[in-house]
Short mmCIF file of C-alpha atoms in Angstrom, two decimals:
data_model
loop_
_atom_site.label_atom_id
_atom_site.label_comp_id
_atom_site.label_asym_id
_atom_site.label_seq_id
_atom_site.Cartn_x
_atom_site.Cartn_y
_atom_site.Cartn_z
CA MET A 1 -1.75 -43.06 27.32
CA LYS A 2 -3.63 -40.04 28.62
CA THR A 3 -0.82 -37.61 27.97
CA PRO A 4 -0.47 -38.31 24.23
CA LYS A 5 -4.24 -37.99 23.76
CA LEU A 6 -4.19 -34.63 25.52
CA ILE A 7 -1.36 -33.41 23.32
CA ILE A 8 -3.23 -34.42 20.19
CA LEU A 9 -6.37 -32.65 21.42
CA ILE A 10 -4.46 -29.45 22.14
CA PHE A 11 -2.81 -29.66 18.74
CA CYS A 12 -6.15 -29.98 16.96
CA LEU A 13 -7.52 -27.02 18.88
CA ILE A 14 -4.51 -24.93 17.89
CA ILE A 15 -4.90 -25.73 14.22
CA SER A 16 -8.65 -25.10 14.36
CA THR A 17 -8.03 -21.76 16.06
CA VAL A 18 -5.73 -20.48 13.33
CA THR A 19 -7.96 -21.60 10.48
CA ASN A 20 -9.66 -18.19 10.28
CA ALA A 21 -6.70 -16.11 11.48
CA GLN A 22 -5.14 -13.65 9.05
CA SER A 23 -1.65 -12.28 8.87
CA TRP A 24 0.80 -10.69 6.46
CA ASN A 25 2.72 -13.25 4.43
CA ASP A 26 5.51 -13.04 1.88
CA PHE A 27 4.72 -12.68 -1.81
CA SER A 28 6.96 -13.06 -4.87
CA ASP A 29 9.68 -10.38 -5.00
CA PHE A 30 9.29 -8.13 -8.07
CA SER A 31 12.63 -6.35 -7.49
CA LEU A 32 14.53 -9.53 -8.45
CA ILE A 33 13.31 -8.90 -12.01
CA GLY A 34 12.98 -5.13 -12.24
CA GLY A 35 15.60 -3.96 -9.73
CA ASP A 36 15.24 -1.92 -6.54
CA VAL A 37 12.84 1.00 -6.27
CA LEU A 38 13.95 4.63 -6.15
CA GLU A 39 13.90 5.94 -2.58
CA ASP A 40 11.99 9.21 -2.69
CA ASN A 41 11.79 10.03 1.01
CA ILE A 42 10.20 13.45 0.40
CA TYR A 43 7.13 12.65 -1.70
CA ARG A 44 7.13 8.86 -1.19
CA ASN A 45 5.40 8.01 -4.47
CA SER A 46 8.04 6.48 -6.72
CA ILE A 47 5.91 3.31 -6.99
CA ASP A 48 2.27 2.32 -7.45
CA PHE A 49 0.40 -0.91 -8.13
CA LEU A 50 -3.06 -2.17 -9.09
CA PHE A 51 -4.69 -5.43 -10.17
CA ASN A 52 -5.63 -5.86 -13.83
CA ASN A 53 -8.76 -7.50 -15.23
CA ASP A 54 -7.09 -10.91 -14.93
CA ASN A 55 -6.50 -10.30 -11.19
CA GLN A 56 -2.75 -10.00 -11.75
CA PRO A 57 -0.77 -7.43 -9.75
CA VAL A 58 0.78 -4.76 -11.98
CA VAL A 59 3.60 -2.74 -10.42
CA ALA A 60 5.01 0.49 -11.89
CA TYR A 61 8.03 2.25 -10.40
CA SER A 62 11.19 4.23 -10.96
CA THR A 63 14.35 2.19 -10.51
CA LYS A 64 16.98 3.06 -7.94
CA THR A 65 19.96 2.41 -10.21
CA ASN A 66 19.10 4.40 -13.35
CA ARG A 67 15.80 6.22 -12.61
CA GLN A 68 14.00 4.42 -15.43
CA LEU A 69 10.36 3.33 -15.44
CA LYS A 70 9.67 -0.36 -14.85
CA VAL A 71 6.22 -1.91 -15.29
CA LEU A 72 5.89 -5.54 -14.21
CA ARG A 73 3.06 -8.06 -14.13
CA TYR A 74 2.82 -11.23 -12.00
CA ASP A 75 1.16 -14.11 -13.89
CA GLY A 76 0.80 -16.44 -10.89
CA SER A 77 4.28 -17.92 -11.11
CA SER A 78 6.72 -15.14 -12.06
CA TRP A 79 7.14 -11.43 -12.79
CA SER A 80 7.72 -10.12 -16.32
CA SER A 81 8.04 -6.71 -17.94
CA ILE A 82 5.08 -5.20 -19.78
CA GLY A 83 5.95 -3.74 -23.17
CA ASP A 84 8.97 -1.80 -24.40
CA LEU A 85 9.62 1.45 -22.52
CA SER A 86 12.96 2.30 -24.14
CA PHE A 87 11.43 5.38 -25.81
CA LEU A 88 11.34 7.12 -22.40
CA THR A 89 14.54 9.15 -22.07
CA LEU A 90 13.92 11.16 -18.89
CA ASP A 91 15.09 10.17 -15.42
CA ILE A 92 11.81 9.43 -13.63
CA SER A 93 10.72 10.10 -10.05
CA GLN A 94 6.99 10.06 -9.24
CA VAL A 95 4.75 7.32 -10.65
CA ASP A 96 0.99 6.74 -10.49
CA ILE A 97 -0.97 4.02 -12.30
CA GLU A 98 -4.62 3.60 -13.34
CA ILE A 99 -6.26 0.71 -15.23
CA VAL A 100 -9.47 1.51 -17.12
CA SER A 101 -12.39 -0.82 -17.80
CA ASN A 102 -11.05 -2.33 -21.05
CA GLY A 103 -7.76 -3.23 -19.35
CA ASP A 104 -5.60 -0.45 -20.81
CA ILE A 105 -2.90 0.72 -18.39
CA TYR A 106 -2.29 4.45 -17.88
CA ILE A 107 0.78 5.74 -16.06
CA ALA A 108 1.49 9.34 -15.11
CA TYR A 109 5.06 10.21 -14.15
CA THR A 110 7.34 13.16 -13.48
CA ASP A 111 11.02 13.57 -14.20
CA ILE A 112 13.57 13.48 -11.39
CA SER A 113 13.46 17.28 -10.99
CA TYR A 114 9.62 17.24 -10.74
CA GLN A 115 9.40 19.61 -13.70
CA GLU A 116 7.77 17.59 -16.50
CA LEU A 117 4.53 15.63 -16.12
CA SER A 118 3.54 13.12 -18.82
CA ILE A 119 1.08 10.24 -19.29
CA ILE A 120 1.58 7.03 -21.26
CA LYS A 121 -0.80 4.16 -22.14
CA PHE A 122 -0.38 0.43 -22.74
CA ASP A 123 -3.11 -0.93 -25.02
CA GLY A 124 -2.20 -4.59 -24.61
CA THR A 125 0.44 -4.44 -27.35
CA SER A 126 2.60 -1.34 -26.96
CA TRP A 127 3.12 1.87 -25.01
CA SER A 128 2.36 5.31 -26.40
CA TYR A 129 2.12 8.87 -25.14
CA VAL A 130 -1.31 10.13 -24.08
CA ALA A 131 -0.01 13.54 -23.05
CA GLN A 132 3.55 14.83 -22.84
CA ASN A 133 4.86 17.60 -20.57
CA ILE A 134 1.41 18.90 -19.56
CA THR A 135 2.65 21.31 -16.88
CA VAL A 136 4.97 24.28 -17.19
CA ASP A 137 5.25 24.91 -13.45
CA GLY A 138 6.39 21.53 -12.15
CA ALA A 139 4.51 18.86 -10.26
CA TYR A 140 4.82 17.54 -6.71
CA ASP A 141 2.55 15.04 -4.90
CA LEU A 142 1.20 13.42 -8.07
CA ASN A 143 -2.14 11.61 -7.63
CA LEU A 144 -4.68 10.04 -10.04
CA ALA A 145 -8.24 8.71 -9.89
CA THR A 146 -10.50 7.20 -12.58
CA ASP A 147 -14.28 7.57 -12.76
CA ILE A 148 -16.73 5.03 -14.20
CA SER A 149 -16.51 6.72 -17.62
CA ASN A 150 -12.73 6.10 -17.68
CA ASN A 151 -11.94 9.80 -17.31
CA ILE A 152 -8.72 10.22 -15.33
CA TYR A 153 -8.35 13.04 -12.80
CA ILE A 154 -4.79 14.30 -12.29
CA VAL A 155 -3.87 16.25 -9.16
CA TYR A 156 -0.49 17.75 -8.34
CA ARG A 157 1.06 20.56 -6.36
CA LYS A 158 2.68 23.32 -8.38
CA LYS A 159 6.46 23.54 -8.01
CA SER A 160 6.69 26.85 -6.19
CA SER A 161 6.54 28.24 -2.67
CA GLY A 162 4.98 30.99 -0.61
CA ALA A 163 1.79 32.72 -1.72
CA ASN A 164 2.09 31.24 -5.22
CA ASN A 165 1.84 27.70 -3.92
CA ALA A 166 -1.07 25.94 -5.63
CA VAL A 167 -2.77 22.60 -6.22
CA LYS A 168 -3.84 22.02 -9.82
CA VAL A 169 -6.43 19.58 -11.13
CA LYS A 170 -6.53 18.32 -14.70
CA LYS A 171 -8.84 15.83 -16.39
CA TYR A 172 -8.00 13.37 -19.14
CA VAL A 173 -11.26 13.00 -21.07
CA TYR A 174 -11.38 9.40 -22.24
CA ASP A 175 -13.68 9.89 -25.25
CA SER A 176 -11.91 12.91 -26.75
CA GLN A 177 -8.44 12.04 -25.36
CA ASN A 178 -8.00 15.69 -24.40
CA ILE A 179 -6.48 17.16 -21.24
CA GLU A 180 -8.62 19.82 -19.54
CA ASN A 181 -7.71 22.21 -16.74
CA ILE A 182 -10.55 22.01 -14.22
CA GLY A 183 -9.34 23.60 -11.00
CA GLU A 184 -6.67 25.40 -8.99
CA PHE A 185 -6.40 25.99 -5.23
CA THR A 186 -3.86 28.38 -3.72
CA GLY A 187 -2.52 28.86 -0.20
CA ASP A 188 0.53 29.90 1.78
CA TYR A 189 1.12 26.38 3.05
CA ILE A 190 0.00 23.34 1.03
CA ARG A 191 1.21 20.01 2.21
CA LYS A 192 -0.75 17.28 0.44
CA SER A 193 -3.66 16.75 -1.97
CA VAL A 194 -5.54 13.68 -3.16
CA VAL A 195 -8.46 12.99 -5.53
CA LYS A 196 -11.11 10.25 -5.12
CA ILE A 197 -14.30 9.27 -6.95
CA ASN A 198 -17.60 8.70 -5.16
CA PRO A 199 -18.69 5.20 -6.32
CA LEU A 200 -22.39 6.04 -5.97
CA THR A 201 -22.51 9.40 -7.75
CA ASN A 202 -19.33 9.27 -9.93
CA GLU A 203 -18.43 12.74 -8.62
CA SER A 204 -14.80 13.63 -8.02
CA TYR A 205 -13.67 14.88 -4.62
CA LEU A 206 -10.45 16.72 -3.83
CA GLY A 207 -8.88 16.69 -0.38
CA VAL A 208 -6.15 19.20 0.31
CA ASN A 209 -4.16 20.55 3.26
CA LEU A 210 -4.36 24.33 2.96
CA ASN A 211 -2.54 26.34 5.63
CA SER A 212 -2.54 23.38 8.05
CA ILE A 213 -6.30 22.97 7.59
CA GLY A 214 -7.93 20.04 5.80
CA ARG A 215 -10.56 20.92 3.22
CA VAL A 216 -12.60 18.74 0.86
CA PHE A 217 -14.14 19.97 -2.40
CA LYS A 218 -16.62 18.32 -4.78
CA PHE A 219 -16.60 18.91 -8.53
CA ASP A 220 -19.99 19.28 -10.26
CA ASN A 221 -18.41 19.37 -13.78
CA THR A 222 -18.40 23.15 -13.61
CA SER A 223 -16.94 24.28 -10.29
CA TRP A 224 -15.52 22.99 -7.03
CA ASP A 225 -17.60 23.48 -3.89
CA GLN A 226 -16.40 22.75 -0.37
CA VAL A 227 -18.20 19.94 1.45
CA GLY A 228 -18.30 19.97 5.22
CA ASP A 229 -16.50 22.39 7.47
CA ASP A 230 -12.75 22.88 7.68
CA ILE A 231 -11.01 19.88 9.24
CA PHE A 232 -8.53 20.77 11.95
CA PHE A 233 -7.45 19.51 15.33
CA THR A 234 -6.14 21.36 18.34
CA ALA A 235 -3.87 20.56 21.25
CA THR A 236 -2.99 22.30 24.50
CA ILE A 237 0.70 23.06 24.96
CA ILE A 238 2.68 25.11 27.46
CA ASN A 239 3.83 28.42 26.03
CA PRO A 240 7.54 28.68 27.00
CA ASP A 241 7.33 32.48 27.15
CA THR A 242 4.36 32.70 29.50
CA ASN A 243 4.50 29.21 31.05
CA ALA A 244 0.73 29.08 30.50
CA ASP A 245 -1.43 26.58 28.66
CA GLU A 246 -2.16 27.58 25.10
CA GLU A 247 -4.44 25.93 22.55
CA VAL A 248 -2.84 25.58 19.12
CA ILE A 249 -3.94 24.14 15.80
CA LEU A 250 -1.98 21.03 14.95
CA ARG A 251 -0.19 21.28 11.65
CA ALA A 252 -1.58 18.93 8.98
CA LEU A 253 1.30 17.00 7.43
CA ASN A 254 -0.43 14.42 5.25
CA LEU A 255 -3.91 13.53 4.00
CA ASP A 256 -5.74 10.67 2.32
CA MET A 257 -9.37 9.81 1.51
CA ALA A 258 -11.55 6.78 0.73
CA PHE A 259 -15.24 6.16 0.06
CA SER A 260 -17.14 3.26 1.60
CA SER A 261 -19.75 1.22 -0.30
CA ASN A 262 -22.60 3.48 0.90
CA GLY A 263 -20.84 6.65 -0.21
CA GLU A 264 -19.48 7.72 3.19
CA LEU A 265 -16.29 9.71 2.80
CA TYR A 266 -13.43 8.90 5.19
CA VAL A 267 -10.59 11.39 5.53
CA SER A 268 -7.36 10.66 7.35
CA MET A 269 -5.01 13.45 8.41
CA LEU A 270 -1.66 13.26 10.09
CA ASN A 271 -1.16 16.15 12.48
CA SER A 272 1.69 17.39 14.61
CA GLN A 273 2.56 20.21 16.95
CA ALA A 274 4.31 22.80 14.84
CA ASP A 275 7.52 22.72 16.86
CA PHE A 276 7.58 19.05 17.83
CA TYR A 277 7.26 16.81 14.80
CA SER A 278 8.07 13.60 16.63
CA GLN A 279 4.58 13.65 18.19
CA TYR A 280 2.48 12.47 15.25
CA ILE A 281 -1.26 11.97 15.76
CA ASN A 282 -3.40 10.46 13.01
CA TYR A 283 -7.09 11.30 12.93
CA VAL A 284 -9.84 9.83 10.74
CA VAL A 285 -13.15 11.64 10.25
CA VAL A 286 -16.28 10.61 8.33
CA LEU A 287 -18.52 12.95 6.34
CA ASN A 288 -22.17 12.56 7.38
CA ASP A 289 -24.36 14.85 5.29
CA SER A 290 -22.42 18.10 5.68
CA ASN A 291 -20.78 17.37 9.04
CA TRP A 292 -17.58 15.59 9.97
CA ASP A 293 -18.34 13.11 12.71
CA ARG A 294 -17.15 9.76 14.09
CA LYS A 295 -13.77 11.32 14.76
CA TYR A 296 -11.26 8.56 15.40
CA GLY A 297 -7.93 9.43 16.98
CA ILE A 298 -5.60 6.61 15.98
CA GLY A 299 -3.25 7.96 18.61
CA ILE A 300 0.29 9.14 19.12
CA GLY A 301 2.72 6.89 17.36
CA SER A 302 1.20 6.96 13.87
CA GLY A 303 3.89 7.43 11.26
CA ALA A 304 4.06 10.01 8.51
CA ASN A 305 3.39 7.49 5.75
CA PHE A 306 -0.11 6.01 5.45
CA LYS A 307 -2.83 4.92 3.03
CA LEU A 308 -6.62 4.96 3.37
CA LYS A 309 -8.23 2.54 0.90
CA LYS A 310 -11.52 0.77 0.24
CA ASP A 311 -11.75 -2.84 -0.84
CA ASN A 312 -14.07 -4.18 -3.54
CA LEU A 313 -16.91 -4.50 -1.04
CA GLY A 314 -16.55 -0.90 0.10
CA ASN A 315 -14.93 -1.57 3.47
CA VAL A 316 -12.39 1.10 4.40
CA TYR A 317 -8.90 0.14 5.58
CA PHE A 318 -6.03 2.14 7.02
CA LEU A 319 -2.36 1.15 6.64
CA ALA A 320 0.30 3.29 8.35
CA THR A 321 3.82 3.15 9.65
CA LYS A 322 4.16 3.45 13.39
CA ASP A 323 6.41 6.24 14.56
CA ASP A 324 10.02 5.06 14.61
CA PHE A 325 10.70 6.93 17.85
CA LEU A 326 8.13 4.75 19.62
CA SER A 327 8.49 1.43 17.79
CA ASP A 328 11.88 -0.16 17.23
CA PRO A 329 11.80 -2.24 15.16
CA GLU A 330 9.19 -0.16 13.38
CA LYS A 331 5.90 -1.85 12.50
CA ILE A 332 3.14 -1.01 10.05
CA MET A 333 -0.36 -0.93 11.56
CA PHE A 334 -3.41 -2.25 9.72
CA ILE A 335 -6.97 -1.17 10.64
CA ARG A 336 -10.46 -1.84 9.24
CA PHE A 337 -13.22 0.75 9.77
CA SER A 338 -16.94 0.18 10.13
CA SER A 339 -19.98 2.13 11.27
CA ASP A 340 -19.25 0.94 14.82
CA GLY A 341 -15.64 2.13 14.93
CA TYR A 342 -12.50 0.37 13.86
CA THR A 343 -10.79 -2.97 14.34
CA ILE A 344 -7.03 -3.25 14.73
CA LEU A 345 -5.81 -6.10 12.53
CA ASP A 346 -2.43 -7.81 12.53
CA ASP A 347 0.59 -5.49 12.27
CA LEU A 348 2.87 -5.83 9.28
CA GLU A 349 6.14 -6.81 10.91
CA THR A 350 9.30 -5.38 9.37
CA TYR A 351 11.74 -7.28 11.63
CA ALA A 352 14.34 -4.54 11.34
CA ALA A 353 15.14 -1.20 12.92
CA PHE A 354 14.93 1.49 10.27
CA TYR A 355 14.20 5.16 9.70
CA GLY A 356 10.78 5.44 8.14
CA THR A 357 9.45 4.09 4.87
CA ALA A 358 10.36 5.46 1.47
CA PHE A 359 6.93 4.42 0.22
CA LEU A 360 3.83 2.53 1.32
CA GLU A 361 1.03 1.30 -0.96
CA LEU A 362 -2.14 -0.75 -0.30
CA ASN A 363 -4.54 -2.40 -2.74
CA PHE A 364 -6.99 -5.30 -3.04
CA ASP A 365 -7.26 -8.05 -5.62
CA ILE A 366 -10.55 -9.23 -7.13
CA GLU A 367 -10.96 -11.75 -4.30
CA ASN A 368 -10.66 -8.84 -1.82
CA ILE A 369 -7.29 -9.94 -0.46
CA PRO A 370 -5.16 -6.96 0.71
CA TYR A 371 -1.64 -6.52 -0.64
CA ALA A 372 0.92 -3.99 0.62
CA ILE A 373 4.16 -2.73 -0.88
CA TYR A 374 6.66 -0.93 1.31
CA HIS A 375 10.34 -0.05 1.56
CA PRO A 376 12.07 0.24 4.95
CA THR A 377 15.05 2.59 5.12
CA PHE A 378 17.70 1.13 7.42
CA ARG A 379 20.20 3.03 9.52
CA ASP A 380 22.96 2.36 7.00
CA GLY A 381 20.84 3.77 4.18
CA SER A 382 20.10 0.39 2.65
CA GLY A 383 16.82 -1.41 2.34
CA ALA A 384 14.92 -3.63 -0.05
CA SER A 385 11.36 -3.35 -1.31
CA TYR A 386 8.72 -5.82 -0.16
CA ILE A 387 5.28 -6.96 -1.23
CA ARG A 388 3.11 -8.69 1.37
CA LYS A 389 -0.25 -10.46 1.17
CA PHE A 390 -2.78 -10.39 4.02
CA GLU A 391 -4.38 -13.81 3.99
CA ASP A 392 -5.65 -16.68 6.07
CA GLN A 393 -2.97 -18.62 7.87
CA LEU A 394 -2.62 -22.37 7.52
CA SER A 395 -5.90 -24.26 7.59
CA VAL A 396 -6.24 -27.79 8.90
CA ASN A 397 -8.07 -28.67 5.68
CA ASP A 398 -4.92 -27.96 3.68
CA VAL A 399 -2.90 -30.74 5.28
CA ASN A 400 -2.15 -33.91 3.31
CA GLY A 401 -4.36 -33.16 0.33
CA ASN A 402 -3.64 -33.39 -3.38
CA ASN A 403 0.15 -33.73 -3.46
CA LEU A 404 0.43 -36.36 -6.20
CA ASN A 405 3.90 -37.87 -5.87
CA LEU A 406 5.45 -35.13 -3.72
CA SER A 407 7.39 -36.08 -0.61
CA VAL A 408 9.73 -34.47 1.90
CA PHE A 409 13.15 -36.07 2.40
CA PRO A 410 14.64 -36.67 4.87
CA ASN A 411 11.72 -36.52 7.26
CA PRO A 412 12.37 -36.24 10.21
CA SER A 413 15.44 -34.02 9.66
CA SER A 414 17.74 -31.94 11.83
CA ASP A 415 19.23 -29.62 9.23
CA PHE A 416 17.94 -29.71 5.64
CA ILE A 417 14.89 -30.99 3.78
CA SER A 418 14.09 -31.35 0.07
CA ILE A 419 10.85 -31.76 -1.87
CA ASN A 420 10.97 -34.72 -4.22
CA GLY A 421 8.66 -34.97 -7.23
CA LEU A 422 8.57 -31.33 -8.39
CA ILE A 423 8.83 -30.66 -12.12
CA GLU A 424 9.22 -26.86 -11.85
CA HIS A 425 10.21 -24.13 -9.44
CA VAL A 426 7.52 -23.48 -6.82
CA TYR A 427 6.91 -21.01 -4.03
CA PHE A 428 6.74 -22.57 -0.55
CA LYS A 429 5.91 -21.55 3.02
CA LEU A 430 6.79 -23.38 6.21
CA PHE A 431 4.35 -22.87 9.12
CA ASN A 432 4.65 -23.78 12.79
CA ILE A 433 1.79 -25.46 14.67
CA PHE A 434 0.30 -22.05 15.52
CA GLY A 435 -0.13 -21.29 11.82
CA LYS A 436 2.65 -18.67 11.72
CA ASN A 437 4.75 -18.49 8.56
CA ILE A 438 8.36 -19.22 9.62
CA ILE A 439 10.22 -19.67 6.31
CA SER A 440 9.25 -18.91 2.72
CA GLY A 441 10.96 -18.88 -0.64
CA VAL A 442 11.34 -20.59 -4.02
CA THR A 443 12.48 -24.19 -4.37
CA SER A 444 12.73 -26.97 -6.94
CA ASN A 445 13.16 -30.74 -7.03
CA ASP A 446 15.88 -31.90 -4.60
CA LYS A 447 16.88 -28.31 -3.69
CA LYS A 448 17.64 -28.07 0.03
CA ILE A 449 15.64 -25.96 2.50
CA ASN A 450 17.56 -25.09 5.67
CA ILE A 451 15.62 -25.86 8.88
CA SER A 452 18.65 -26.17 11.19
CA ASN A 453 17.71 -23.07 13.20
CA LEU A 454 14.19 -24.25 13.99
CA SER A 455 13.12 -25.75 17.28
CA LYS A 456 12.32 -29.44 17.44
CA GLY A 457 8.74 -30.35 16.64
CA MET A 458 6.13 -30.57 13.89
CA TYR A 459 5.85 -28.06 11.00
CA PHE A 460 3.75 -27.78 7.87
CA LEU A 461 5.19 -27.20 4.39
CA LYS A 462 2.69 -25.39 2.13
CA ILE A 463 3.66 -25.74 -1.55
CA GLU A 464 2.32 -23.48 -4.30
CA LYS A 465 -0.38 -25.22 -6.40
CA PHE A 466 -0.38 -28.14 -3.95
CA ASN A 467 -1.62 -28.78 -0.44
CA THR A 468 0.50 -29.15 2.67
CA LEU A 469 3.01 -31.75 3.86
CA LYS A 470 3.95 -32.47 7.46
CA VAL A 471 7.60 -31.95 8.45
CA ILE A 472 9.29 -33.15 11.63
CA LYS A 473 12.33 -31.25 12.92
CA LYS A 474 14.42 -33.49 15.19
#
């Protein structure tokens, strides 16, 4: 009898160990309702999402099939469209969404040729234009941010090249509903720009890659002043002409920013040797007074697509694709920063070999749970869009709780199981004894779930709105 007791003890320890573990889990698929997302592999912002005042995810994107704008909301059980958008006649590419304090939804978008930039609003009943075609010189790299007064800052790169390349900043003034021009930055080489609001001072900050150098500017409602020194990183390479070591400035390819709860500004920059783009290095720096310090080199292998975001408590997180030359199948890394450094959290597994991500978004719900949306591009050019939720894995306290008249049949089973007693479609997850999500999907009363490919042993079936049932695979 000693052996069975030992097995039970080990099992309890395993379940207790995973109680506080976190990992990326499946979430309801919005593309089943709205269709696939447009793959914009150049600017990677054909989709955006936020959580509304009811803690519901709201996703806005351009569709792959007809380039039309879709705005969907998840009510806890299913996705549905928000309002009638049939008045929009343009083919749409870039999309960015903001939700102001009263719950109104604002969406800025560009047409498929990046020429027109417009803003629409949903007031809870219908959509209407806030501003239509507000740029005459095109718009790349669209980005928005909202301050505590509900003013919306609009940043984009002018559609031009060479010495005329410029980043423009506009402001939608909430009270007057006017659009103001508040800034322009020019340079020979502009790669990326982003705007963020300091939560302590309500000041807007602009980060921009100018001529391979990162610069950050603060707006005082009159002018933009640079904060901190130029941000750049160097590397030593062998000059092929002289065969000697030469220090070069790494080219800045991408940039993002986030403020922590105490007003510290984090800036992430992706850098590469000018002639060897496969060697990506992602750096994060923190602004301390007027100096950039706590320089974190995430290391070679960071991908070109990444997000730097703060949660509702002001913790700063970093989500980035790993370089597909070094990771096959490619993974998405997830990191949390603190004053002591950073903690590497569980990777977002893609389970497929693919060439980069067409987009990558990160946000937090009211309960501070991270959600990510991404789109892997496979070698055959295909690929679906995914939304994942970073949450606690199976807890021992979930097992055999309030399940009313639910039961699993047959149990044990070697091939298929069904849930008896359901009165509606529900979302389910099947976990192994280590708390890892093995299977997930939607099921209903008597609908079969295939477990034939699983190894023999005990599993746990977590059912939406209910607790967890034990399942034995024989």
